[in-house]
Every structure is written in structure tokens, then in C-alpha cells.
Amino acid sequence: MMKSFQAIVISKSDDKQRAELSTLSEEDLMDGDVTVAIEYSTLNYKDGLAISGAAPIVRRFPLIPGIDFSGSVIESTNGRFTKGDKVILNGFGVGEVHHGGFSQIGRVKGDWLVALPGGMSTRHAMGVGTAGYTAMLSVLGLEDHGLRPADGDILVTGAAGGVGSVAIMLLAKRGYRVVAVTGRVSETEYLRNVGASEVLDRQEFSDPARPLGKERWAGAVDVAGGNTLANVLSQMKYGGMVAACGLADSMKLPTSVAPFILRGVTLKGIDSVMADLKTRTRAWDRLAQDLDLETLDSICTEVSLQDVLGLGESIIAGKIRGRTIVNPVA
């Protein structure tokens, strides 16, 4: 293992948070039974909150941010992995309370890792990243609910972002007609290219929701919360389901019980952080099976660790589309 390595480190002094590129050594790594040469990470919405300090994502200091990574095992005392194995990590407090993926080296618990599926590179895995993995969990939720393409349109909010972009790709590949909601209607061509059949302005979902509106959607993937989710719920068809996986609009949910008790609507929470190994493996295997890797490549931008420092505010302001891959050795 290299004697020193580069990583972004977030520190805090006098209640002021600072993120900077630093040189660290093996002694700076945290406890774990698997050490990984990190080949790629991604910039997710939560990472943007952490780097910018816009929300208290980081709960111990100093800390390396980055809630996911992929790479090759360097050392392992965990029975599931040996040197040279390709692995993926999402969640489990990495980038929040445990050193994360914006680094050239990581040490974590092997129980947190998933083996890279066959046919997928470590770069493709982080083209997917936590956002795409969350999108897959949401799609699996819709399928497990029994929704099929013939049941009607599937709505995807925050469509130009990471979760939304991959959700549209996955749903379109499975034959669903996808309606995309975005605050950036200038991205209409992009959204159609990744599989959306129709694009709606987010403004249509921003006003306070009525208890019940016209039945429009068989299912939905929502990254927004707030008034957006309340409006989506009021417009669900009888027996429909919403997979809720984000709070880009608000943590609040100003709605009523009407959609649930009068239309039998299901609101399913999607947790990507603490999902068990069986669920994670299922999601990653389906991603390897369902994703068109050429389309995935077309929505990805690659940046360096130094570049990441300037992108935190951009992603939480909704100014980044698709997926941003972080190459720690670039």
C-alpha cells in the first residue's frame, strides 16, 4: 500500500467547517478489515451538502467525505474478500461518520462491501453510484408492488439529477412510459435521450396540494418530498405506489390521508444507507443486467478530487445533471 495518499478532508474549527485536499498516511485510516485502492467515487447530493456545509451531514471531524466508492482490495482479513477483488461500497455512514470515498485509499468493514457484478467496470459502478443504486431500489419497489408497464405512466421527479436520470433509464428499458418532472425544462432533450416520453415543469407540483386530484400516475419515484411529493400523492391512480427516496424540496410532507384511505395508495420509503446485503446484491445484479452502459457513459462527467471542492454548492442548487464520477488519481 502507498505510504501516503491524497484525500479531501473536512475539518471544523470555531464552528466553521473547511474542506481541502490533503496528504494522509496509513495511520490516518479508520478501523476496518478490508483496505481498498479506491478507483472511483461519485458526487451525490448528500456529498454536496457535506462539502458545502449546508447541512450537518458530517458528524465527526476531521473526516473524508464521499458516501460511495469502487476499487480493488489491497488487504483483507475478511473471509468474503481477498487481494485483487473488485468491490463497491454505498452508505453505512461512510462519508458521514467513517472516512469515505473522496480518497485514494479506504479502509472499511467487509460487511459493508458488495462484490462488483460481472460485466460492469469499477468506473461504470460509480457512473451508477449511490444515486443510481437508489434509483434501482426504487424501481424494484415499484415492481415488487406489482406495477407493470400496462398499468400506466410512471412519474419521476428531480429527473435531470442522478437518481432521476438513472430511474428514467431503468424504467424505459423495462417498457414503462416515463414522465419526467424537472425545474430545468431546458434539459428536455437530455431527458428524452435517456428515455422520458414526456417532460413536465416542476412548477406544476410546487403549489399546496389538494387532498385528491385527477388520477394520473400508476407509480412514481420521488426525490423531492415537500409540496412536490404531496401533489404526486394526490394524483396517484387507485392502488398506485410512490417510492420516496429524497428530500431535495423539503423534509416536510403537507398532505392528508385521502390518497391512502380513498385510493389505496402506497408510500414506500427507500433507504439506500442500511439496506442488507441481499437487497444490495439484488439491486447491483439488476443494474448490471438492465443498464445500457453506453447511455450511462453519455450522462457521466469525470472530475478530480480538486474539482470536487468547487462542486458542492452546484449539486445542491440543481446545476449538475446526470452523474459526476470522481477519479481520485486524476
mmCIF file with all atom_site columns, C-alpha atoms in Angstrom, residues 83-167:
data_model
loop_
_atom_site.group_PDB
_atom_site.id
_atom_site.type_symbol
_atom_site.label_atom_id
_atom_site.label_alt_id
_atom_site.label_comp_id
_atom_site.label_asym_id
_atom_site.label_entity_id
_atom_site.label_seq_id
_atom_site.pdbx_PDB_ins_code
_atom_site.Cartn_x
_atom_site.Cartn_y
_atom_site.Cartn_z
_atom_site.occupancy
_atom_site.B_iso_or_equiv
_atom_site.pdbx_formal_charge
_atom_site.auth_seq_id
_atom_site.auth_comp_id
_atom_site.auth_asym_id
_atom_site.auth_atom_id
_atom_site.pdbx_PDB_model_num
ATOM 1  C CA . LYS A 1 83  ? -6.499  -9.138 -2.502  1.00 0.00 ? 83  LYS A CA 1
ATOM 2  C CA . GLY A 1 84  ? -7.432  -8.050 -6.026  1.00 0.00 ? 84  GLY A CA 1
ATOM 3  C CA . ASP A 1 85  ? -11.209 -8.438 -5.636  1.00 0.00 ? 85  ASP A CA 1
ATOM 4  C CA . LYS A 1 86  ? -13.269 -5.622 -7.158  1.00 0.00 ? 86  LYS A CA 1
ATOM 5  C CA . VAL A 1 87  ? -15.769 -4.122 -4.722  1.00 0.00 ? 87  VAL A CA 1
ATOM 6  C CA . ILE A 1 88  ? -18.448 -1.438 -4.320  1.00 0.00 ? 88  ILE A CA 1
ATOM 7  C CA . LEU A 1 89  ? -19.463 0.493  -1.221  1.00 0.00 ? 89  LEU A CA 1
ATOM 8  C CA . ASN A 1 90  ? -22.616 2.543  -0.591  1.00 0.00 ? 90  ASN A CA 1
ATOM 9  C CA . GLY A 1 91  ? -23.764 4.018  2.698   1.00 0.00 ? 91  GLY A CA 1
ATOM 10 C CA . PHE A 1 92  ? -23.280 2.622  6.223   1.00 0.00 ? 92  PHE A CA 1
ATOM 11 C CA . GLY A 1 93  ? -22.249 6.059  7.460   1.00 0.00 ? 93  GLY A CA 1
ATOM 12 C CA . VAL A 1 94  ? -19.253 6.275  5.152   1.00 0.00 ? 94  VAL A CA 1
ATOM 13 C CA . GLY A 1 95  ? -18.630 9.937  4.375   1.00 0.00 ? 95  GLY A CA 1
ATOM 14 C CA . GLU A 1 96  ? -20.655 10.860 7.474   1.00 0.00 ? 96  GLU A CA 1
ATOM 15 C CA . VAL A 1 97  ? -19.022 9.192  10.487  1.00 0.00 ? 97  VAL A CA 1
ATOM 16 C CA . HIS A 1 98  ? -16.443 6.964  8.741   1.00 0.00 ? 98  HIS A CA 1
ATOM 17 C CA . HIS A 1 99  ? -13.838 8.062  6.182   1.00 0.00 ? 99  HIS A CA 1
ATOM 18 C CA . GLY A 1 100 ? -15.379 7.984  2.711   1.00 0.00 ? 100 GLY A CA 1
ATOM 19 C CA . GLY A 1 101 ? -14.690 7.744  -0.979  1.00 0.00 ? 101 GLY A CA 1
ATOM 20 C CA . PHE A 1 102 ? -13.047 11.086 -1.833  1.00 0.00 ? 102 PHE A CA 1
ATOM 21 C CA . SER A 1 103 ? -9.680  9.469  -1.262  1.00 0.00 ? 103 SER A CA 1
ATOM 22 C CA . GLN A 1 104 ? -7.154  7.250  -2.995  1.00 0.00 ? 104 GLN A CA 1
ATOM 23 C CA . ILE A 1 105 ? -7.320  4.675  -0.165  1.00 0.00 ? 105 ILE A CA 1
ATOM 24 C CA . GLY A 1 106 ? -10.149 3.482  2.068   1.00 0.00 ? 106 GLY A CA 1
ATOM 25 C CA . ARG A 1 107 ? -10.428 1.039  4.962   1.00 0.00 ? 107 ARG A CA 1
ATOM 26 C CA . VAL A 1 108 ? -13.887 -0.249 5.879   1.00 0.00 ? 108 VAL A CA 1
ATOM 27 C CA . LYS A 1 109 ? -15.737 -3.256 7.244   1.00 0.00 ? 109 LYS A CA 1
ATOM 28 C CA . GLY A 1 110 ? -16.037 -6.029 4.691   1.00 0.00 ? 110 GLY A CA 1
ATOM 29 C CA . ASP A 1 111 ? -19.704 -6.472 5.649   1.00 0.00 ? 111 ASP A CA 1
ATOM 30 C CA . TRP A 1 112 ? -20.335 -3.073 4.034   1.00 0.00 ? 112 TRP A CA 1
ATOM 31 C CA . LEU A 1 113 ? -18.965 -4.149 0.645   1.00 0.00 ? 113 LEU A CA 1
ATOM 32 C CA . VAL A 1 114 ? -20.637 -5.714 -2.378  1.00 0.00 ? 114 VAL A CA 1
ATOM 33 C CA . ALA A 1 115 ? -18.697 -7.640 -4.996  1.00 0.00 ? 115 ALA A CA 1
ATOM 34 C CA . LEU A 1 116 ? -18.613 -5.889 -8.363  1.00 0.00 ? 116 LEU A CA 1
ATOM 35 C CA . PRO A 1 117 ? -21.090 -7.669 -10.691 1.00 0.00 ? 117 PRO A CA 1
ATOM 36 C CA . GLY A 1 118 ? -19.741 -9.360 -13.803 1.00 0.00 ? 118 GLY A CA 1
ATOM 37 C CA . GLY A 1 119 ? -19.828 -7.229 -16.932 1.00 0.00 ? 119 GLY A CA 1
ATOM 38 C CA . MET A 1 120 ? -19.509 -3.960 -15.003 1.00 0.00 ? 120 MET A CA 1
ATOM 39 C CA . SER A 1 121 ? -16.295 -1.971 -14.522 1.00 0.00 ? 121 SER A CA 1
ATOM 40 C CA . THR A 1 122 ? -15.476 -0.013 -11.375 1.00 0.00 ? 122 THR A CA 1
ATOM 41 C CA . ARG A 1 123 ? -15.958 3.170  -13.415 1.00 0.00 ? 123 ARG A CA 1
ATOM 42 C CA . HIS A 1 124 ? -19.415 2.073  -14.538 1.00 0.00 ? 124 HIS A CA 1
ATOM 43 C CA . ALA A 1 125 ? -20.242 1.200  -10.929 1.00 0.00 ? 125 ALA A CA 1
ATOM 44 C CA . MET A 1 126 ? -19.569 4.788  -9.915  1.00 0.00 ? 126 MET A CA 1
ATOM 45 C CA . GLY A 1 127 ? -21.338 6.060  -13.001 1.00 0.00 ? 127 GLY A CA 1
ATOM 46 C CA . VAL A 1 128 ? -24.251 4.417  -11.223 1.00 0.00 ? 128 VAL A CA 1
ATOM 47 C CA . GLY A 1 129 ? -23.102 5.390  -7.717  1.00 0.00 ? 129 GLY A CA 1
ATOM 48 C CA . THR A 1 130 ? -25.385 5.753  -4.732  1.00 0.00 ? 130 THR A CA 1
ATOM 49 C CA . ALA A 1 131 ? -27.843 7.802  -6.790  1.00 0.00 ? 131 ALA A CA 1
ATOM 50 C CA . GLY A 1 132 ? -28.249 5.078  -9.409  1.00 0.00 ? 132 GLY A CA 1
ATOM 51 C CA . TYR A 1 133 ? -28.300 2.330  -6.797  1.00 0.00 ? 133 TYR A CA 1
ATOM 52 C CA . THR A 1 134 ? -31.089 4.231  -5.026  1.00 0.00 ? 134 THR A CA 1
ATOM 53 C CA . ALA A 1 135 ? -32.914 4.530  -8.349  1.00 0.00 ? 135 ALA A CA 1
ATOM 54 C CA . MET A 1 136 ? -32.685 0.741  -8.783  1.00 0.00 ? 136 MET A CA 1
ATOM 55 C CA . LEU A 1 137 ? -34.049 0.154  -5.265  1.00 0.00 ? 137 LEU A CA 1
ATOM 56 C CA . SER A 1 138 ? -36.955 2.442  -6.173  1.00 0.00 ? 138 SER A CA 1
ATOM 57 C CA . VAL A 1 139 ? -37.675 0.574  -9.409  1.00 0.00 ? 139 VAL A CA 1
ATOM 58 C CA . LEU A 1 140 ? -37.533 -2.752 -7.576  1.00 0.00 ? 140 LEU A CA 1
ATOM 59 C CA . GLY A 1 141 ? -40.027 -1.314 -5.083  1.00 0.00 ? 141 GLY A CA 1
ATOM 60 C CA . LEU A 1 142 ? -42.436 -0.452 -7.887  1.00 0.00 ? 142 LEU A CA 1
ATOM 61 C CA . GLU A 1 143 ? -42.039 -3.908 -9.428  1.00 0.00 ? 143 GLU A CA 1
ATOM 62 C CA . ASP A 1 144 ? -42.489 -5.673 -6.094  1.00 0.00 ? 144 ASP A CA 1
ATOM 63 C CA . HIS A 1 145 ? -45.700 -3.692 -5.643  1.00 0.00 ? 145 HIS A CA 1
ATOM 64 C CA . GLY A 1 146 ? -46.910 -5.373 -8.815  1.00 0.00 ? 146 GLY A CA 1
ATOM 65 C CA . LEU A 1 147 ? -46.785 -2.392 -11.183 1.00 0.00 ? 147 LEU A CA 1
ATOM 66 C CA . ARG A 1 148 ? -46.324 -3.258 -14.838 1.00 0.00 ? 148 ARG A CA 1
ATOM 67 C CA . PRO A 1 149 ? -45.975 -1.090 -17.978 1.00 0.00 ? 149 PRO A CA 1
ATOM 68 C CA . ALA A 1 150 ? -49.625 -1.675 -18.923 1.00 0.00 ? 150 ALA A CA 1
ATOM 69 C CA . ASP A 1 151 ? -50.773 -0.090 -15.643 1.00 0.00 ? 151 ASP A CA 1
ATOM 70 C CA . GLY A 1 152 ? -49.943 3.434  -16.801 1.00 0.00 ? 152 GLY A CA 1
ATOM 71 C CA . ASP A 1 153 ? -47.406 6.228  -16.637 1.00 0.00 ? 153 ASP A CA 1
ATOM 72 C CA . ILE A 1 154 ? -44.605 6.349  -14.073 1.00 0.00 ? 154 ILE A CA 1
ATOM 73 C CA . LEU A 1 155 ? -43.639 9.803  -12.823 1.00 0.00 ? 155 LEU A CA 1
ATOM 74 C CA . VAL A 1 156 ? -40.030 10.651 -11.922 1.00 0.00 ? 156 VAL A CA 1
ATOM 75 C CA . THR A 1 157 ? -39.295 13.891 -10.070 1.00 0.00 ? 157 THR A CA 1
ATOM 76 C CA . GLY A 1 158 ? -35.880 15.580 -9.963  1.00 0.00 ? 158 GLY A CA 1
ATOM 77 C CA . ALA A 1 159 ? -35.473 13.946 -13.322 1.00 0.00 ? 159 ALA A CA 1
ATOM 78 C CA . ALA A 1 160 ? -32.264 15.625 -14.517 1.00 0.00 ? 160 ALA A CA 1
ATOM 79 C CA . GLY A 1 161 ? -30.340 14.662 -11.381 1.00 0.00 ? 161 GLY A CA 1
ATOM 80 C CA . GLY A 1 162 ? -28.528 11.421 -10.658 1.00 0.00 ? 162 GLY A CA 1
ATOM 81 C CA . VAL A 1 163 ? -31.388 9.400  -9.175  1.00 0.00 ? 163 VAL A CA 1
ATOM 82 C CA . GLY A 1 164 ? -33.869 10.706 -11.715 1.00 0.00 ? 164 GLY A CA 1
ATOM 83 C CA . SER A 1 165 ? -31.668 10.130 -14.755 1.00 0.00 ? 165 SER A CA 1
ATOM 84 C CA . VAL A 1 166 ? -30.903 6.514  -13.868 1.00 0.00 ? 166 VAL A CA 1
ATOM 85 C CA . ALA A 1 167 ? -34.506 5.819  -12.815 1.00 0.00 ? 167 ALA A CA 1
#
